[in-house]
Tab-separated table of C-alpha atoms in Angstrom:
chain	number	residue	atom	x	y	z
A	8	UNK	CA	3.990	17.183	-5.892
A	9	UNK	CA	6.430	18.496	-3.888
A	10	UNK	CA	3.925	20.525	-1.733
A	11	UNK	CA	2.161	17.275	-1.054
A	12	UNK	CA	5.252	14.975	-0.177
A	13	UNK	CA	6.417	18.398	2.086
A	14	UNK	CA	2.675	18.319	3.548
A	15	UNK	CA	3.306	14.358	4.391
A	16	UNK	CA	6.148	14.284	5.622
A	17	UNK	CA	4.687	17.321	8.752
A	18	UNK	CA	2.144	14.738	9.837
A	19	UNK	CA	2.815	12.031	12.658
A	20	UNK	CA	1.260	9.073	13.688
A	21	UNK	CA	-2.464	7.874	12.462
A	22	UNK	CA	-2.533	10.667	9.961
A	23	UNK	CA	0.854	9.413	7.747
A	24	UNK	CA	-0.173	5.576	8.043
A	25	UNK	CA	-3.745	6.712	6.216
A	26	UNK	CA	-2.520	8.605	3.515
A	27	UNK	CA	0.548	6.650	2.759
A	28	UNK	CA	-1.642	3.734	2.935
A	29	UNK	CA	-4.732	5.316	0.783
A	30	UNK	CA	-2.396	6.438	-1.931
A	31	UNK	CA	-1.109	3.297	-2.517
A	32	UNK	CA	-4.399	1.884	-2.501
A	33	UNK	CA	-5.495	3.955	-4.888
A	34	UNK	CA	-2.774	3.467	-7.159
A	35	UNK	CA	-4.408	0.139	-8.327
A	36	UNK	CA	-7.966	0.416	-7.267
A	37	UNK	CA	-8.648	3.331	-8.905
A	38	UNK	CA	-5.818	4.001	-11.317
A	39	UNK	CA	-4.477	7.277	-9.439
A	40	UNK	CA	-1.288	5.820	-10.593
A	41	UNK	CA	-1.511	7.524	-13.165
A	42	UNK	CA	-1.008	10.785	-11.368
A	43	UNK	CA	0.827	10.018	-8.002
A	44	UNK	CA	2.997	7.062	-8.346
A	45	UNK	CA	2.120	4.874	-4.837
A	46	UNK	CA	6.045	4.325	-5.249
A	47	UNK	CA	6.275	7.718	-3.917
A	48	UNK	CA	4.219	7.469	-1.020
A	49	UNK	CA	5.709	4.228	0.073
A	50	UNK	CA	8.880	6.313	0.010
A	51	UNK	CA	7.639	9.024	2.015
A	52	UNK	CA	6.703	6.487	3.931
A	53	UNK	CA	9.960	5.354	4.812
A	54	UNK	CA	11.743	8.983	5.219
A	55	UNK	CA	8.340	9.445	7.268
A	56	UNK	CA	9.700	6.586	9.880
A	57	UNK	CA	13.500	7.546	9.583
A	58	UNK	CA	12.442	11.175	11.311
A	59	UNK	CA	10.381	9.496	14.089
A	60	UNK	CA	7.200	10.676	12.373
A	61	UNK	CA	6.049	7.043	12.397
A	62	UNK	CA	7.130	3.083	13.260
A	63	UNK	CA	9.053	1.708	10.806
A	64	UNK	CA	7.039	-2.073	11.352
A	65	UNK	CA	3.482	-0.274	11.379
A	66	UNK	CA	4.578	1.414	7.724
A	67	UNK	CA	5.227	-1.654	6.343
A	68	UNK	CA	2.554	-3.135	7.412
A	69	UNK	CA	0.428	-0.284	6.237
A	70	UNK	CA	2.247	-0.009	2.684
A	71	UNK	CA	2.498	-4.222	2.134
A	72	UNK	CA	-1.186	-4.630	3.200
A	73	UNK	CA	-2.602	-1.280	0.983
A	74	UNK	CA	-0.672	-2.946	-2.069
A	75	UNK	CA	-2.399	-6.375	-1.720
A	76	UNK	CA	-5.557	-5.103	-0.503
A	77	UNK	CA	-5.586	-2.374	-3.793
A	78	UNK	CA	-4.593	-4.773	-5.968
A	79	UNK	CA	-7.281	-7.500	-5.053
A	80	UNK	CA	-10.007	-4.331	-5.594
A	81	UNK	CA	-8.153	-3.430	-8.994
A	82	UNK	CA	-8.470	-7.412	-10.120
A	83	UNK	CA	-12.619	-7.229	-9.304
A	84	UNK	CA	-12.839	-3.962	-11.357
A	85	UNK	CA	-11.499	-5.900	-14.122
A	86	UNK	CA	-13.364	-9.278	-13.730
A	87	UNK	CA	-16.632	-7.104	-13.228
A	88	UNK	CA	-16.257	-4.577	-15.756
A	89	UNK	CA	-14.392	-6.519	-18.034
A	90	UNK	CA	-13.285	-5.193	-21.719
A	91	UNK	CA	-15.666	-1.925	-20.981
A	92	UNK	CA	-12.994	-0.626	-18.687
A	93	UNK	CA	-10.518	-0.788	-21.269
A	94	UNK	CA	-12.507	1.893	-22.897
A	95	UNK	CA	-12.099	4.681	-20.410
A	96	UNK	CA	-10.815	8.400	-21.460
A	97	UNK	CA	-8.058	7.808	-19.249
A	98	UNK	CA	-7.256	4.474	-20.180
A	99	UNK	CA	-7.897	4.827	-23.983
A	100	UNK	CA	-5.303	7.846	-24.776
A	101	UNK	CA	-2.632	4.808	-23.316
A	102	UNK	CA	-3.554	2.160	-25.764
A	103	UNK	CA	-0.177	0.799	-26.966
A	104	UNK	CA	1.161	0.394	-23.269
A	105	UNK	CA	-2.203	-1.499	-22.176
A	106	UNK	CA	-1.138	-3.549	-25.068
A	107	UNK	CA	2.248	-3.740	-23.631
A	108	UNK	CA	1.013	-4.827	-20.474
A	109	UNK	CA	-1.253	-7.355	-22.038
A	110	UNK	CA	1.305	-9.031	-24.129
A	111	UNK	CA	3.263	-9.525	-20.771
A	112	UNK	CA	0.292	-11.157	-19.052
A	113	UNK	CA	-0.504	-13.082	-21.963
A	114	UNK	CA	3.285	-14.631	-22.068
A	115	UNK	CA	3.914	-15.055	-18.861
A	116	UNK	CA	0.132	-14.940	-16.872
A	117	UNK	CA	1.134	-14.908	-12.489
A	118	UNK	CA	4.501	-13.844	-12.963
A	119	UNK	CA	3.880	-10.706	-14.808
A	120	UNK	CA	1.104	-9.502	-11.678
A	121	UNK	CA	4.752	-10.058	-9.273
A	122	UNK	CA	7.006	-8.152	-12.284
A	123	UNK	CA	4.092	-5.587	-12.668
A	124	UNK	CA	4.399	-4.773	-9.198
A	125	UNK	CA	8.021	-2.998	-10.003
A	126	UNK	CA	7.065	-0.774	-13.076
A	127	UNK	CA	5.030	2.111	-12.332
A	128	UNK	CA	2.403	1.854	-15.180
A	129	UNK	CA	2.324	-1.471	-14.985
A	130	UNK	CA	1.460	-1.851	-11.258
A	131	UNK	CA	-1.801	0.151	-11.900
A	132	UNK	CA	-3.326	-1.887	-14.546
A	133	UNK	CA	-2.044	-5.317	-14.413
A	134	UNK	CA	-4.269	-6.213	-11.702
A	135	UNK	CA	-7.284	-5.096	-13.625
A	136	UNK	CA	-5.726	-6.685	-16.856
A	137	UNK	CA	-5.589	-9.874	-14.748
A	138	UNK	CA	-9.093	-9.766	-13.472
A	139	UNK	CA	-10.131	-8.588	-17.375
A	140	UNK	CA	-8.757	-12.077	-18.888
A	141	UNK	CA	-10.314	-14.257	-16.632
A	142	UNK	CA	-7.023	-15.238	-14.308
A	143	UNK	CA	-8.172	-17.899	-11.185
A	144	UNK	CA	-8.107	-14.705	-8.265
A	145	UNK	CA	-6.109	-17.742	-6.218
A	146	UNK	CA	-3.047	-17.818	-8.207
A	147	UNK	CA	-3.269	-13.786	-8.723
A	148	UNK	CA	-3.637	-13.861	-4.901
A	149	UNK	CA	-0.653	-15.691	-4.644
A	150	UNK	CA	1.512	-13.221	-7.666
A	151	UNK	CA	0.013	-10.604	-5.789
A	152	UNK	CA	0.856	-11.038	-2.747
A	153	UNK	CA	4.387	-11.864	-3.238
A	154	UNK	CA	4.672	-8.870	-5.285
A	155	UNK	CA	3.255	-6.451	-2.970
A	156	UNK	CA	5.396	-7.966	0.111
A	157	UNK	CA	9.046	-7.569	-2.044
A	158	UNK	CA	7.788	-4.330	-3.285
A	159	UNK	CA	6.417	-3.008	-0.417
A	160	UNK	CA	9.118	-3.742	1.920
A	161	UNK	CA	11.646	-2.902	-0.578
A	162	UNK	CA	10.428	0.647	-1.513
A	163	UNK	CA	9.632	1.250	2.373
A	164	UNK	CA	13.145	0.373	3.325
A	165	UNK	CA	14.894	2.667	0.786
A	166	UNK	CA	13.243	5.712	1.940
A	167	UNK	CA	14.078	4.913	5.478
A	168	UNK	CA	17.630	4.341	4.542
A	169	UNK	CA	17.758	7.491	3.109
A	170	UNK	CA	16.268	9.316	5.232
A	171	UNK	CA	18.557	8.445	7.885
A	172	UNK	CA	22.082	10.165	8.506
A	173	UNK	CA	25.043	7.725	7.837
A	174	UNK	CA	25.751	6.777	11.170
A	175	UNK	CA	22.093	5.282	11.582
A	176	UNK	CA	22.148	3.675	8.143
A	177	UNK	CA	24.906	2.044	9.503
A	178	UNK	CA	23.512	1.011	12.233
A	179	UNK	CA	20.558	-0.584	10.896
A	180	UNK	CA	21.857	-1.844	7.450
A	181	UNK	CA	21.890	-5.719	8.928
A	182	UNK	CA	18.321	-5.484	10.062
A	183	UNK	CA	17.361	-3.727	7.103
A	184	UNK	CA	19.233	-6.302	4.606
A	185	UNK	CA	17.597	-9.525	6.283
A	186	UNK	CA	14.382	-7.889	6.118
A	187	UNK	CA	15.129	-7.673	2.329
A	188	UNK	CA	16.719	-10.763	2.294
A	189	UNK	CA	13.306	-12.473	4.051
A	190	UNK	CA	11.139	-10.970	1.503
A	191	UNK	CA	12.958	-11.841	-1.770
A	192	UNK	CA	13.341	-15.911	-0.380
A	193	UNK	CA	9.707	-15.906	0.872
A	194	UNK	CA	8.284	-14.257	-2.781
A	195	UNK	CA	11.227	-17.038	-4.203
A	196	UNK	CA	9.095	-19.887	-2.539
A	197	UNK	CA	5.782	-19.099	-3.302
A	198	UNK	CA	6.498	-18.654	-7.126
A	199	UNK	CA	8.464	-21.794	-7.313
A	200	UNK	CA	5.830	-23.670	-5.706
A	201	UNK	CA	3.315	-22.303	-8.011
A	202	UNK	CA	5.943	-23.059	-10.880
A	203	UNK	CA	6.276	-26.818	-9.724
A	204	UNK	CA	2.059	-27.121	-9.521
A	205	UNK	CA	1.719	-25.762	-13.091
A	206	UNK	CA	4.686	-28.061	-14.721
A	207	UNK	CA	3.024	-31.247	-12.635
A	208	UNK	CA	-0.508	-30.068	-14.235
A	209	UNK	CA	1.265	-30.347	-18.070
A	210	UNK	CA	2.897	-33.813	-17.200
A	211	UNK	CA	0.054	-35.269	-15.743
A	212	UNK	CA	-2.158	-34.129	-19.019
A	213	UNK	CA	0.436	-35.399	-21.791
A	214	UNK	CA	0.270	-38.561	-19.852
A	215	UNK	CA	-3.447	-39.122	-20.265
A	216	UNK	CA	-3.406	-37.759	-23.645
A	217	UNK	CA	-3.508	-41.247	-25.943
């Protein structure tokens, strides 16, 4: 692994946006996850911009938008396949943390596709978990989305910060905190909102029931 992150962070431009961006992809399209952490790209990602290998705004872009995009293909594996996927060689020898991950989803449905995001195993089979049990692809659009801008931006940010020397983390720490900052509120919104929708849903239904 260290070859490869060594390898990435040699290229420049076009070159480190694609494979930063297809790794994390990959992670929850097509369960590579299970081999190279996306995490780590995203990372290399950021140490990638920090050495003037890439733009710091273009990466996350490219890290945010592979995240959502990956996880939207990793939610139609599971709604198409459905249980049969389950049953995979590589997804069979991790049975009791599929059930892990299932328990979560069952307790606490959108918010465990944002809290998947942040756990490695998690973030490659929750989406396909979600699409698996039937979850409406808006509100795992919404989970998703919020999960994969925090995370994405997050993860980016830490490996530009340290990639940089002191004096330039210092330099950019405001811009990098409000950036944070931005994220967390905006992710803080959208679940709230969703929150709000579901209790209104359960008030208005005990007040027709007789």
């Amino acid at each position: 692994m260290n070859r490869l992150i060594d390898w990435l962070l040699g290229l420049h431009g076009l070159p480190v946006y694609g494979l930063v961006g297809l790794l994390v992809f990959a992670e929850d399209a097509l369960f590579v996850g299970f081999v190279l952490p996306g995490e780590t790209a995203a990372v290399v990602g950021g140490v990638a911009a920090s050495r003037g290998h890439a733009s710091l705004a273009v990466m996350l872009v490219v890290v945010v938008g592979a995240a959502i995009v990956g996880d939207t293909v990793g939610y139609e594996i599971g709604r198409l396949l459905g249980p049969r996927i389950l049953r995979t060689r590589v997804l069979e020898k991790r049975g009791d943390r599929i059930d892990s991950a299932r328990e979560l989803l069952a307790r606490r449905g959108g918010v465990a596709v944002f809290l998947g995001r942040f756990v490695a195993f998690f973030r490659a089979i929750m989406p396909a978990l979600a699409g698996t049990a039937g979850m409406r692809y808006p509100k795992f659009l919404a989970f998703n989305a919020a999960g994969g801008l925090v995370w994405g931006s997050a993860v980016v940010l830490l490996g530009y910060l340290a990639g940089n020397s002191y004096g330039t983390i210092e330099k950019t720490f405001g811009r990098a905190t409000a950036l944070i900052v931005l994220t967390v509120a905006i992710a803080g919104v959208v679940i709230w909102r969703l929150r709000r929708r579901r209790t209104n849903r359960r008030t208005h239904r005990s007040d027709q029931r007789p």
